[in-house]
C-alpha cells in the first residue's frame, strides 16, 4: 500500500512541536529539508543501451552533525518518500543521541530486474551524480531497501575517484575489506533484539514468546535468527512472495538456506498463509520488517500480538496506530526499534575517521548500551508526559534537534521564537 510518508513524518513532527511548544521558525526548519538534490542517473544496460532513471539525495537536517541515512533502490521511490525518510532519520539519530543529522537517498528503479553489471553501472553513476552533495562532514549515505555492502563499496570507490583521495567515511555499511565495521550487517537486527528483550521484560512476556516477522531481508532474516537463538519461537515469516506458518516454531536456519537456494521463504516446507493473515497470527510479538504502510486499520484490527517492534521504517499507518493504542498493544516505534543500523553506521564512521578497527565485542557492547539508554530515555518521556512510545520518541528527538538549532541560532532567535 502506498502511504504519504512525508506527510506522516511532518504530522509527527507537528505533534511533537505542539507538545514542546516550539516557535514558528523551529517548526519551519524541521519541516523543510536543508538540501535536496534530484539527479539523472544514466547507466549502461547489458544490451549496450543507455538507460536513464531518476535519483535523489536529501539532507533533512545537519543541526546535530552530518546528515546520515540509507540509499534505497526501488521502483516506487519518489522525492516525497525520500524527504519523509530523511526526516525520520533526523529524529532517529537524535533519539539515539548520535552526533549526526538525517538524510536519505533513492533511485527509482527495479534492481531485481537487473544484472550485477547493470547494478554496478547504476550505483557508480548515482554516486558520481550526488558526489558534490555528500562527504564525511556533510552527508553520509548507507544501505537501505535493496542495497547492501556491495553497493556501498562501489559508492565509496566512485566518490574516492571523484575527489582524488580515499575517503572511506563518506559511506557506511561497506564490506570489512573496504573499511566497514564488524557487526554492521547484523546491527539493525541486534538493535531491534535489544529493545524487544527489554520491552518484553517490562510487559512480563514469557521467555519463549511467539514471534511473527514480516520481511526476510537484512533486518528480518538476521532478527529471526537472533530471536530464535534467544529461545523465542518464530511462528510466522514472510518475504515479498508470500508467508509461512508453524505454530511449533520454524527452523529459521533452514528457512534462510531455502531462501538462499530458491529465492523465497515460500519454498520452505511449512503451512502457507497469505501475507495479510500472517499479521493476524496468534503470537506475542509482531515485527514488521518490510516496507512502510504494511499495517493499516484493517490489519491493526486483526493483530493478536501484545508487542510490536517496528524494524522497518514507517510500517504502521496513523489509523493503525490509533487502533493498536486503543487495544493496548505496545508499539516500539521505528525511530528506536530500527535504529541499530544507523548506530553501528555511526561507529563505522567514527572508526574510519580515527583510523581504528573495533572488535566485534566492542561494537556489540556499545550498541547494547546505546539501545538500552535510548529505550530508557523514550520510556521516561512517555511516562513523564503520558504519551504513547511513538510520540514520546518523536518528542525526544525533536527536542534534541530544536535544542541544537537554538544553540546555533543568532542573538535574534529569542524574538524569532516568540
Ligand atoms: N537505512 C538504515 C535506516 O533507515 C540505516 C541508515 C544508516 O546506517 O545511515 O536507518
Coordinates of C-alpha atoms in Angstrom, one line a residue, residues 9 12-17 19-20 22 26 29-30 60-65 86-98 100-102 333-336 339 373-382 385 387-406:
X9 CA 6.7 12.5 9.2
X12 CA 4.5 13.5 13.8
X13 CA 6.9 16.5 14.0
X14 CA 4.0 18.9 14.4
X15 CA 2.5 16.9 17.2
X16 CA 5.9 16.9 18.9
X17 CA 6.4 20.6 18.3
X19 CA 3.9 19.2 22.9
X20 CA 7.2 21.1 23.2
X22 CA 8.2 25.2 19.7
X26 CA 11.9 25.9 14.5
X29 CA 13.4 24.4 10.0
X30 CA 12.1 20.9 10.9
X60 CA 16.9 16.9 6.1
X61 CA 19.0 18.2 9.0
X62 CA 22.6 18.7 9.9
X63 CA 21.8 20.5 13.1
X64 CA 23.4 17.7 15.2
X65 CA 26.0 16.6 12.7
X86 CA 15.2 11.7 5.6
X87 CA 13.0 13.5 8.1
X88 CA 12.6 10.2 10.1
X89 CA 16.4 9.8 10.0
X90 CA 16.9 13.1 11.7
X91 CA 14.6 12.0 14.5
X92 CA 16.2 8.6 14.7
X93 CA 19.7 9.8 15.1
X94 CA 18.5 12.3 17.7
X95 CA 16.6 9.7 19.7
X96 CA 19.8 7.6 19.7
X97 CA 21.8 10.8 20.6
X98 CA 24.3 10.2 17.8
X100 CA 24.6 13.0 13.3
X101 CA 21.7 14.5 11.4
X102 CA 19.3 12.9 9.0
X333 CA 8.5 2.9 17.1
X334 CA 10.8 2.7 14.1
X335 CA 13.0 5.6 15.2
X336 CA 14.0 3.3 18.1
X339 CA 18.0 2.4 14.9
X373 CA 19.9 4.2 27.0
X374 CA 17.6 5.3 24.2
X375 CA 14.8 2.9 25.3
X376 CA 15.1 4.3 28.8
X377 CA 15.0 7.9 27.6
X378 CA 11.9 7.2 25.5
X379 CA 10.1 5.4 28.3
X380 CA 10.9 8.2 30.6
X381 CA 9.4 10.9 28.3
X382 CA 6.4 8.6 27.7
X385 CA 4.3 13.3 29.6
X387 CA 2.4 9.8 25.8
X388 CA 2.5 6.6 23.6
X389 CA 6.1 5.5 22.9
X390 CA 6.0 6.7 19.3
X391 CA 5.0 10.3 20.3
X392 CA 7.5 10.2 23.2
X393 CA 10.3 9.2 20.8
X394 CA 9.5 11.9 18.4
X395 CA 9.2 14.5 21.2
X396 CA 12.7 13.4 22.5
X397 CA 14.2 13.5 19.0
X398 CA 12.6 16.8 18.0
X399 CA 13.6 18.4 21.4
X400 CA 17.2 17.4 20.8
X401 CA 17.2 18.8 17.2
X402 CA 15.5 22.0 18.3
X403 CA 18.0 22.5 21.2
X404 CA 20.9 22.2 18.7
X405 CA 19.2 24.6 16.3
X406 CA 18.6 27.1 19.1

